[in-house]
Short mmCIF file of C-alpha atoms in Angstrom, two decimals:
data_model
loop_
_atom_site.label_atom_id
_atom_site.label_comp_id
_atom_site.label_asym_id
_atom_site.label_seq_id
_atom_site.Cartn_x
_atom_site.Cartn_y
_atom_site.Cartn_z
CA MET A 1 -71.60 235.00 -39.80
CA LYS A 2 -75.55 234.87 -37.93
CA GLU A 3 -76.98 235.48 -41.24
CA GLU A 4 -75.81 232.53 -42.15
CA ILE A 5 -77.11 230.11 -39.72
CA LYS A 6 -80.38 231.58 -39.52
CA GLU A 7 -80.57 230.34 -43.51
CA LEU A 8 -79.48 226.77 -42.67
CA LYS A 9 -82.82 226.44 -40.18
CA TYR A 10 -86.03 225.55 -41.30
CA TYR A 11 -89.89 224.84 -39.71
CA ILE A 12 -92.45 223.11 -40.83
CA GLU A 13 -96.07 223.42 -39.36
CA THR A 14 -98.01 220.37 -40.32
CA TRP A 15 -102.04 219.94 -40.61
CA GLY A 16 -104.34 217.14 -40.97
CA CYS A 17 -103.96 213.51 -40.05
CA GLN A 18 -100.96 210.69 -39.71
CA MET A 19 -100.45 210.26 -43.49
CA ASN A 20 -99.29 213.91 -43.62
CA GLU A 21 -97.37 213.92 -39.72
CA GLU A 22 -95.30 211.43 -41.77
CA ASP A 23 -94.64 213.12 -44.93
CA SER A 24 -93.52 216.28 -42.43
CA GLU A 25 -90.54 213.70 -40.92
CA LYS A 26 -89.50 212.81 -44.92
CA LEU A 27 -89.42 216.79 -45.67
CA SER A 28 -87.31 217.00 -42.17
CA GLY A 29 -85.71 213.55 -42.84
CA MET A 30 -84.72 215.33 -46.39
CA LEU A 31 -83.61 218.80 -45.12
CA LYS A 32 -81.46 216.72 -42.66
CA SER A 33 -79.40 215.32 -44.91
CA ILE A 34 -78.64 218.50 -46.53
CA GLY A 35 -76.76 220.25 -43.71
CA TYR A 36 -79.64 221.89 -42.44
CA THR A 37 -81.11 221.96 -38.75
CA LYS A 38 -84.66 222.02 -37.54
CA THR A 39 -86.35 225.10 -34.80
CA GLU A 40 -89.77 225.67 -34.21
CA ILE A 41 -88.61 229.56 -33.50
CA LEU A 42 -90.51 230.59 -36.59
CA GLU A 43 -88.06 234.05 -37.21
CA GLU A 44 -85.63 231.76 -37.16
CA ALA A 45 -86.15 230.09 -40.10
CA GLY A 46 -84.38 230.52 -43.17
CA ILE A 47 -87.64 227.58 -44.56
CA ILE A 48 -90.98 227.46 -43.56
CA ILE A 49 -93.03 224.96 -44.69
CA TYR A 50 -96.97 224.49 -44.28
CA ASN A 51 -97.72 221.01 -44.82
CA THR A 52 -101.76 221.82 -45.27
CA CYS A 53 -105.10 219.34 -45.36
CA CYS A 54 -108.11 219.79 -46.88
CA VAL A 55 -110.27 217.65 -45.60
CA ARG A 56 -111.53 220.86 -43.36
CA GLU A 57 -112.07 223.77 -44.51
CA ASN A 58 -110.98 225.28 -41.34
CA ALA A 59 -107.46 224.16 -42.01
CA GLU A 60 -107.46 225.62 -45.52
CA ASN A 61 -108.86 228.90 -43.79
CA LYS A 62 -105.51 228.27 -41.27
CA VAL A 63 -103.02 228.23 -44.02
CA PHE A 64 -104.01 231.05 -46.00
CA GLY A 65 -104.16 233.25 -43.25
CA ASN A 66 -100.72 232.07 -41.54
CA LEU A 67 -100.02 232.84 -45.43
CA GLY A 68 -100.83 236.46 -44.99
CA GLU A 69 -98.97 236.82 -41.91
CA LEU A 70 -95.81 235.95 -43.36
CA LYS A 71 -95.65 239.01 -45.93
CA HIS A 72 -93.76 240.84 -42.65
CA LEU A 73 -91.57 238.27 -42.28
CA LYS A 74 -90.33 238.00 -45.97
CA LYS A 75 -90.07 242.18 -46.15
CA LYS A 76 -87.35 241.26 -43.76
CA ASN A 77 -85.51 239.00 -44.78
CA PRO A 78 -86.27 238.48 -48.56
CA ASP A 79 -83.65 235.75 -48.62
CA LEU A 80 -86.72 233.63 -46.15
CA ILE A 81 -88.12 230.67 -48.57
CA ILE A 82 -91.78 229.87 -47.90
CA ALA A 83 -92.65 226.41 -49.67
CA VAL A 84 -96.72 225.08 -49.03
CA CYS A 85 -97.05 221.70 -49.98
CA GLY A 86 -99.25 218.45 -49.12
CA CYS A 87 -103.28 217.44 -50.22
CA MET A 88 -104.40 221.21 -49.98
CA MET A 89 -102.58 221.66 -52.80
CA GLN A 90 -103.58 218.50 -55.07
CA GLN A 91 -107.25 220.46 -55.54
CA GLU A 92 -108.01 222.25 -59.03
CA GLY A 93 -106.90 226.08 -58.65
CA MET A 94 -105.31 226.31 -55.19
CA ALA A 95 -102.09 226.60 -56.37
CA ASP A 96 -102.62 229.47 -58.79
CA LYS A 97 -104.91 230.87 -56.39
CA ILE A 98 -102.25 230.76 -53.67
CA LEU A 99 -99.67 232.25 -56.30
CA ASN A 100 -101.95 235.22 -56.49
CA LYS A 101 -103.03 235.41 -52.99
CA PHE A 102 -99.87 235.41 -51.64
CA PRO A 103 -96.72 236.06 -54.22
CA HIS A 104 -93.99 235.92 -51.49
CA VAL A 105 -94.08 231.92 -51.47
CA ASN A 106 -91.87 230.39 -53.30
CA ILE A 107 -92.09 226.71 -53.67
CA ILE A 108 -95.71 224.69 -54.00
CA PHE A 109 -95.77 221.20 -54.67
CA GLY A 110 -98.30 218.65 -53.87
CA THR A 111 -99.03 215.09 -52.15
CA HIS A 112 -97.07 212.36 -55.08
CA ASN A 113 -93.49 215.03 -55.69
CA ALA A 114 -93.01 215.56 -52.37
CA TYR A 115 -89.64 213.40 -52.61
CA LYS A 116 -88.37 215.74 -54.86
CA PHE A 117 -88.54 219.02 -52.41
CA PRO A 118 -84.85 219.18 -51.71
CA GLU A 119 -84.51 219.52 -56.17
CA TYR A 120 -87.07 222.78 -55.79
CA LEU A 121 -85.31 223.82 -53.47
CA ASN A 122 -81.82 224.39 -55.16
CA ARG A 123 -83.58 225.23 -58.11
CA VAL A 124 -84.88 228.56 -55.55
CA ARG A 125 -81.45 228.93 -54.09
CA THR A 126 -79.47 229.03 -56.93
CA GLU A 127 -82.42 230.19 -60.26
CA GLY A 128 -83.82 231.97 -57.92
CA VAL A 129 -87.49 231.42 -60.18
CA GLN A 130 -90.52 230.33 -58.05
CA VAL A 131 -91.15 226.96 -58.91
CA LYS A 132 -95.15 225.38 -58.92
CA GLU A 133 -95.25 221.38 -59.68
CA ILE A 134 -97.90 219.53 -58.69
CA PHE A 135 -98.12 216.03 -60.21
CA ASN A 136 -102.02 214.97 -61.40
CA LYS A 137 -101.62 211.11 -60.64
CA GLU A 138 -100.11 209.04 -58.15
CA THR A 139 -96.29 208.00 -59.24
CA GLU A 140 -93.96 204.39 -58.31
CA ILE A 141 -93.76 204.42 -54.92
CA ILE A 142 -90.14 205.58 -53.90
CA GLU A 143 -88.34 204.10 -51.82
CA GLY A 144 -85.18 204.93 -48.95
CA VAL A 145 -86.32 208.60 -48.91
CA PRO A 146 -84.50 210.23 -45.50
CA ILE A 147 -86.94 210.59 -42.62
CA ASP A 148 -86.75 211.97 -38.85
CA ARG A 149 -88.91 210.78 -36.47
CA GLU A 150 -90.31 213.17 -33.85
CA SER A 151 -90.58 210.09 -31.55
CA ALA A 152 -86.93 207.09 -30.18
CA VAL A 153 -89.37 204.88 -29.13
CA LYS A 154 -92.49 204.41 -31.88
CA ALA A 155 -93.41 206.03 -35.25
CA PHE A 156 -95.53 205.65 -38.09
CA VAL A 157 -95.04 203.03 -40.99
CA THR A 158 -97.04 204.00 -44.27
CA ILE A 159 -97.99 200.45 -45.75
CA MET A 160 -100.40 202.31 -48.30
CA TYR A 161 -101.27 205.08 -50.18
CA GLY A 162 -104.26 206.59 -52.10
CA CYS A 163 -107.93 205.19 -51.18
CA ASN A 164 -110.73 203.41 -53.44
CA ASN A 165 -113.20 204.25 -51.39
CA PHE A 166 -114.97 207.42 -53.22
CA CYS A 167 -117.35 208.86 -49.13
CA THR A 168 -118.89 211.37 -51.06
CA TYR A 169 -118.13 213.45 -48.66
CA CYS A 170 -114.28 213.52 -49.14
CA ILE A 171 -111.71 214.63 -51.09
CA VAL A 172 -108.44 211.80 -49.81
CA PRO A 173 -109.18 210.12 -53.22
CA TYR A 174 -108.91 212.93 -55.36
CA VAL A 175 -106.07 214.56 -53.47
CA ARG A 176 -103.50 211.12 -52.16
CA GLY A 177 -104.85 209.33 -55.76
CA ARG A 178 -105.29 205.78 -55.75
CA GLU A 179 -104.34 202.71 -53.39
CA ARG A 180 -101.34 201.73 -54.39
CA SER A 181 -98.93 199.25 -51.66
CA ARG A 182 -95.69 198.81 -50.79
CA LYS A 183 -93.71 195.99 -51.20
CA SER A 184 -94.18 193.71 -47.19
CA GLU A 185 -90.37 193.32 -47.88
CA ASP A 186 -89.85 197.35 -48.17
CA ILE A 187 -92.20 197.31 -45.25
CA ILE A 188 -90.24 194.27 -43.13
CA ASN A 189 -86.59 196.11 -43.49
CA GLU A 190 -87.73 199.86 -43.05
CA ILE A 191 -89.39 198.01 -39.16
CA LYS A 192 -86.34 196.07 -38.89
CA ASP A 193 -84.18 199.48 -39.28
CA LEU A 194 -86.61 201.24 -36.56
CA VAL A 195 -86.01 198.07 -33.96
CA SER A 196 -82.09 198.32 -34.61
CA LYS A 197 -82.46 202.36 -33.71
CA GLY A 198 -84.12 201.38 -30.52
CA TYR A 199 -87.50 201.75 -31.57
CA LYS A 200 -90.33 199.62 -30.16
CA GLU A 201 -93.80 200.33 -31.31
CA VAL A 202 -94.57 201.15 -34.97
CA THR A 203 -98.30 202.36 -36.57
CA LEU A 204 -99.24 201.23 -39.87
CA LEU A 205 -101.12 203.76 -41.97
CA GLY A 206 -102.72 203.61 -45.09
CA GLN A 207 -106.43 204.88 -46.02
CA ASN A 208 -108.05 201.57 -45.83
CA VAL A 209 -104.88 199.13 -44.45
CA ASN A 210 -107.88 196.66 -45.37
CA SER A 211 -107.10 197.00 -49.00
CA TYR A 212 -103.69 196.43 -48.46
CA GLY A 213 -101.74 193.49 -51.27
CA LYS A 214 -104.17 194.27 -53.80
CA GLY A 215 -101.96 194.72 -57.26
CA LEU A 216 -98.74 193.35 -56.19
CA GLU A 217 -97.85 189.98 -57.46
CA GLU A 218 -96.92 188.29 -53.26
CA ASP A 219 -99.34 186.90 -51.67
CA ILE A 220 -100.08 188.92 -49.70
CA ASP A 221 -103.25 190.82 -47.85
CA PHE A 222 -103.28 192.53 -44.52
CA ALA A 223 -103.33 190.25 -41.87
CA LYS A 224 -100.56 188.01 -43.15
CA LEU A 225 -98.60 191.11 -43.20
CA LEU A 226 -99.08 191.56 -39.45
CA ARG A 227 -98.78 188.39 -39.04
CA LYS A 228 -95.00 188.84 -41.09
CA ILE A 229 -94.68 192.06 -38.85
CA ASN A 230 -95.42 190.39 -35.76
CA GLU A 231 -92.30 187.99 -36.25
CA VAL A 232 -90.07 191.21 -35.88
CA GLU A 233 -87.73 190.11 -33.05
CA GLY A 234 -87.30 192.61 -31.05
CA LEU A 235 -90.32 195.00 -31.68
CA GLU A 236 -92.77 194.83 -29.05
CA ARG A 237 -96.08 197.01 -30.22
CA ILE A 238 -97.87 197.14 -33.16
CA ARG A 239 -100.72 199.57 -34.32
CA PHE A 240 -102.13 200.64 -37.22
CA MET A 241 -104.55 202.84 -39.03
CA THR A 242 -107.10 203.09 -41.00
CA PRO A 243 -109.33 200.21 -40.84
CA HIS A 244 -112.72 200.62 -42.56
CA PRO A 245 -115.62 198.89 -41.18
CA LYS A 246 -116.73 197.13 -44.81
CA ASP A 247 -113.42 195.46 -45.61
CA LEU A 248 -111.87 194.69 -41.61
CA THR A 249 -111.82 190.89 -42.64
CA LYS A 250 -112.36 188.12 -39.47
CA ASP A 251 -108.98 187.29 -40.23
CA VAL A 252 -107.66 191.02 -39.48
CA ILE A 253 -109.64 189.86 -36.55
CA MET A 254 -108.03 187.09 -35.40
CA ALA A 255 -104.47 188.05 -36.19
CA ILE A 256 -104.53 190.95 -33.06
CA LYS A 257 -106.29 188.05 -31.82
CA GLU A 258 -103.75 185.49 -32.00
CA CYS A 259 -100.69 187.68 -32.27
CA ASP A 260 -98.87 188.89 -29.18
CA LYS A 261 -97.40 192.16 -30.83
CA LEU A 262 -100.69 194.00 -32.35
CA CYS A 263 -102.05 195.85 -28.92
CA GLU A 264 -106.04 195.24 -28.42
CA GLN A 265 -107.19 198.08 -30.13
CA VAL A 266 -109.34 198.96 -33.35
CA HIS A 267 -109.95 201.91 -34.88
CA LEU A 268 -113.64 201.82 -36.62
CA PRO A 269 -115.02 205.18 -38.54
CA VAL A 270 -119.07 204.83 -38.27
CA GLN A 271 -119.79 208.42 -39.57
CA SER A 272 -123.15 208.22 -38.60
CA GLY A 273 -125.20 205.14 -37.05
CA SER A 274 -128.10 205.73 -39.68
CA ASN A 275 -128.17 203.69 -42.27
CA ARG A 276 -129.54 206.32 -44.34
CA VAL A 277 -127.06 209.09 -44.05
CA LEU A 278 -124.51 205.92 -44.92
CA LYS A 279 -125.81 205.20 -48.16
CA LYS A 280 -125.55 208.64 -48.69
CA MET A 281 -122.24 208.89 -47.55
CA ASN A 282 -121.56 205.37 -49.41
CA ARG A 283 -120.82 203.74 -46.85
CA HIS A 284 -120.82 200.65 -47.95
CA TYR A 285 -122.28 198.66 -44.22
CA THR A 286 -126.02 199.29 -42.34
CA LYS A 287 -125.46 200.39 -38.61
CA GLU A 288 -126.26 196.79 -37.60
CA SER A 289 -123.73 195.32 -39.79
CA TYR A 290 -121.30 197.27 -38.18
CA LEU A 291 -122.88 196.96 -34.67
CA GLU A 292 -122.84 192.85 -35.95
CA LEU A 293 -118.41 193.75 -36.60
CA VAL A 294 -118.26 195.89 -33.35
CA GLU A 295 -119.59 192.69 -30.57
CA LEU A 296 -117.09 189.78 -33.17
CA ILE A 297 -114.14 192.61 -32.01
CA LYS A 298 -114.93 192.78 -28.53
CA LYS A 299 -115.88 188.50 -28.92
CA GLU A 300 -112.62 187.62 -29.63
CA ILE A 301 -110.13 190.63 -28.42
CA PRO A 302 -110.81 189.90 -24.71
CA GLY A 303 -109.88 194.22 -23.10
CA VAL A 304 -110.05 195.51 -26.09
CA SER A 305 -110.50 200.00 -27.05
CA ILE A 306 -112.43 200.76 -30.21
CA THR A 307 -112.38 204.22 -31.29
CA THR A 308 -114.13 206.11 -33.52
CA ASP A 309 -114.73 208.54 -36.43
CA ILE A 310 -118.54 210.91 -35.92
CA ILE A 311 -119.34 213.05 -38.09
CA VAL A 312 -122.39 215.50 -37.73
CA GLY A 313 -124.39 217.56 -39.88
CA PHE A 314 -124.36 215.99 -43.22
CA PRO A 315 -126.32 216.27 -45.46
CA GLY A 316 -130.09 215.54 -45.23
CA GLU A 317 -129.20 214.19 -41.90
CA THR A 318 -133.30 214.45 -39.93
CA GLU A 319 -133.08 214.34 -36.19
CA GLU A 320 -134.28 210.87 -36.14
CA ASP A 321 -130.84 210.03 -38.32
CA PHE A 322 -129.45 211.48 -35.53
CA LEU A 323 -130.84 209.99 -32.70
CA ASP A 324 -129.65 206.90 -33.94
CA THR A 325 -126.24 207.63 -34.20
CA LEU A 326 -126.01 209.07 -29.95
CA ASP A 327 -128.54 205.46 -30.53
CA LEU A 328 -125.43 204.03 -32.00
CA VAL A 329 -122.74 205.47 -29.73
CA ASN A 330 -124.86 204.76 -26.21
CA LYS A 331 -124.56 200.46 -27.61
CA VAL A 332 -121.01 200.57 -28.67
CA GLN A 333 -119.40 202.67 -25.49
CA TYR A 334 -116.64 204.03 -26.91
CA ASP A 335 -113.15 204.55 -25.66
CA SER A 336 -112.45 208.14 -27.75
CA ALA A 337 -113.28 209.35 -30.83
CA PHE A 338 -112.94 211.93 -32.81
CA THR A 339 -115.66 214.11 -33.99
CA PHE A 340 -116.70 216.82 -36.78
CA ILE A 341 -119.15 218.30 -37.93
CA TYR A 342 -118.96 218.53 -41.57
CA SER A 343 -117.45 220.62 -43.84
CA ARG A 344 -118.06 221.16 -47.42
CA ARG A 345 -115.30 219.89 -49.92
CA ASN A 346 -115.44 221.13 -53.65
CA ASN A 347 -115.99 218.83 -56.38
CA THR A 348 -117.56 215.78 -53.54
CA PRO A 349 -120.81 214.21 -54.22
CA ALA A 350 -121.69 215.91 -50.29
CA ASP A 351 -121.04 219.38 -52.01
CA MET A 352 -124.08 219.47 -54.63
CA MET A 353 -126.34 217.49 -52.07
CA LEU A 354 -129.58 219.05 -51.25
CA ASN A 355 -130.88 219.99 -48.51
CA GLN A 356 -127.39 221.18 -46.46
CA VAL A 357 -128.00 221.21 -42.59
CA SER A 358 -127.93 224.89 -40.67
CA ASP A 359 -124.51 225.98 -38.67
CA ASP A 360 -127.12 225.52 -35.80
CA ASP A 361 -128.25 222.33 -35.80
CA LYS A 362 -124.50 221.24 -36.25
CA HIS A 363 -123.39 222.95 -33.56
CA HIS A 364 -126.93 221.96 -31.33
CA ARG A 365 -126.15 217.89 -32.84
CA PHE A 366 -122.71 218.60 -32.15
CA ASP A 367 -122.87 219.55 -28.28
CA ARG A 368 -125.24 216.34 -27.50
CA LEU A 369 -122.91 214.42 -29.33
CA ILE A 370 -119.68 215.35 -27.27
CA LYS A 371 -121.80 215.25 -24.02
CA ALA A 372 -122.32 211.29 -25.22
CA VAL A 373 -119.48 210.46 -26.66
CA ASN A 374 -117.47 211.83 -23.15
CA ASP A 375 -119.73 209.79 -21.06
CA SER A 376 -118.52 207.25 -22.30
CA VAL A 377 -115.26 207.91 -22.53
CA ILE A 378 -115.03 208.12 -18.79
CA ARG A 379 -117.24 205.03 -18.25
CA LYS A 380 -113.87 202.95 -19.81
CA ASN A 381 -111.67 204.50 -17.74
CA LYS A 382 -113.37 204.93 -14.36
CA GLU A 383 -113.15 200.75 -15.23
CA PHE A 384 -109.10 201.08 -15.19
CA GLU A 385 -109.09 202.56 -11.24
CA GLY A 386 -107.21 199.24 -9.53
CA LYS A 387 -106.40 197.81 -12.18
CA VAL A 388 -101.85 197.13 -13.18
CA VAL A 389 -101.57 197.93 -16.14
CA GLU A 390 -97.96 197.90 -18.65
CA VAL A 391 -97.02 201.15 -20.02
CA LEU A 392 -94.98 201.92 -22.86
CA VAL A 393 -92.90 205.13 -20.93
CA GLU A 394 -93.25 207.97 -23.85
CA GLY A 395 -90.78 210.62 -21.91
CA PRO A 396 -91.85 213.15 -19.94
CA SER A 397 -95.85 214.32 -19.08
CA LYS A 398 -96.40 217.68 -21.36
CA ASN A 399 -98.04 218.81 -17.91
CA ASP A 400 -95.94 217.91 -15.39
CA GLU A 401 -92.53 216.72 -15.96
CA SER A 402 -92.20 214.73 -12.78
CA LYS A 403 -94.42 212.51 -14.16
CA PHE A 404 -94.14 210.21 -16.68
CA THR A 405 -96.22 210.18 -19.65
CA GLY A 406 -97.01 206.61 -21.33
CA ARG A 407 -99.88 204.60 -22.64
CA THR A 408 -101.17 201.35 -22.30
CA ARG A 409 -101.41 198.58 -25.47
CA ASN A 410 -104.96 199.66 -25.28
CA GLY A 411 -104.07 203.42 -25.98
CA LYS A 412 -105.25 204.69 -23.13
CA LEU A 413 -102.46 207.51 -22.34
CA VAL A 414 -101.77 207.63 -18.69
CA ASN A 415 -99.66 209.49 -16.73
CA PHE A 416 -98.04 207.97 -13.87
CA SER A 417 -95.03 208.08 -11.16
CA GLY A 418 -92.01 206.34 -10.70
CA GLU A 419 -88.08 206.57 -10.49
CA ASN A 420 -84.98 205.53 -13.14
CA ILE A 421 -87.22 205.06 -15.85
CA LYS A 422 -86.86 206.38 -18.89
CA ALA A 423 -88.98 206.51 -22.59
CA GLY A 424 -88.63 202.98 -24.39
CA ASP A 425 -89.29 200.65 -20.88
CA LEU A 426 -92.07 198.84 -20.82
CA VAL A 427 -93.32 199.48 -16.87
CA ASN A 428 -96.25 198.22 -14.80
CA VAL A 429 -98.40 201.15 -14.07
CA LYS A 430 -101.49 200.48 -11.24
CA ILE A 431 -104.09 203.37 -11.78
CA VAL A 432 -105.43 205.26 -9.31
CA ARG A 433 -106.92 207.95 -10.74
CA ALA A 434 -109.48 208.03 -14.34
CA GLN A 435 -109.90 211.28 -15.75
CA PRO A 436 -111.91 212.24 -18.66
CA PHE A 437 -108.80 212.08 -21.29
CA SER A 438 -106.21 209.96 -19.16
CA LEU A 439 -105.36 208.03 -16.88
CA VAL A 440 -103.39 208.90 -13.41
CA GLY A 441 -100.62 205.73 -11.99
CA GLU A 442 -98.12 205.08 -10.11
CA VAL A 443 -95.35 202.33 -10.43
CA GLU A 444 -95.20 199.23 -9.00
#
């Protein structure tokens, strides 16, 4: 009896972006719909799923290391089912490499056929076979897949899949496929269903949300979609990521300004401040045009927070190029930034470029970038001291359960004290202290 209960539990670990997180929520939803329950304890699980990322080498190495460590669990429990999925599996030859190196893996599937996981699981259970199925091309969008949300307050909603940009460092178009947009009716219906279940905030997801609508029969683009979603009754907040700077139109900026539910936060990945590097990255904008876009956003959306992604050590990056990036960081004054050391990815144009930057130079520049970004973040956070801000309560603080945690409309993390508060409440909080990566406050 104990073994039977064990087999009905699953463990899932996710690496990568918000798209991967939502994919894992769908895998979890499918499993729960057929009677499985989730566990956070690896040894309790009868099914272990690793949902992988291939954007950086470090994420891949973690997968290899974890799969190796599962050998002893498989020996103790031969009925244990191990599945590996996600972007990493879409890379040519990767699935065979894993099966050769880790023959204890039972199921391998990619990003385009995750909806078929229950079928693969049933085959392993009933036929005792090893399943490897990778769709090389994107399929039609499958609606109605069960989803088990991590939060009861805020939710990810994918509006489109894939990417057509082919930045030279990026493997995403090769593993996520070309751009495909969901019908706006399906998106609106999903959001209305979320609101009926008590959700207050949605984050719209896409590799390049600005491209939304292309290829659809209906007359719609991203700005029009934002305005339609803003009309959903009961929804409190709307966020989105990720827009591409070359495609962010004034229509979208004005939608953020004019729609009361759209949060004053724009994630605008710059990647580099050097025009020479940006051209090699195939980004299709310049440092100057990016700064003009930032100026327009700040002008039209008072109190907006701007966040970004930056890569250090792209092939051929010189000290002068890096100084251009530091200059841009100082000019924009970001509220936060995801910073990365360039990681070579097989089958991308950047991997074959000459003048790869040495690890020493990469790490030295990375340390200097982190300091510049952190200085900016601290200055921006200090501006909130003494102000009263609206916070959407997410639940107890992870660091101090006597306090609550939530975010402002412009994305600032706030830990605060108060009474008679529950997740999903909107409360006014006075900020008493700014910390490097969060704000501390008290309910007014």
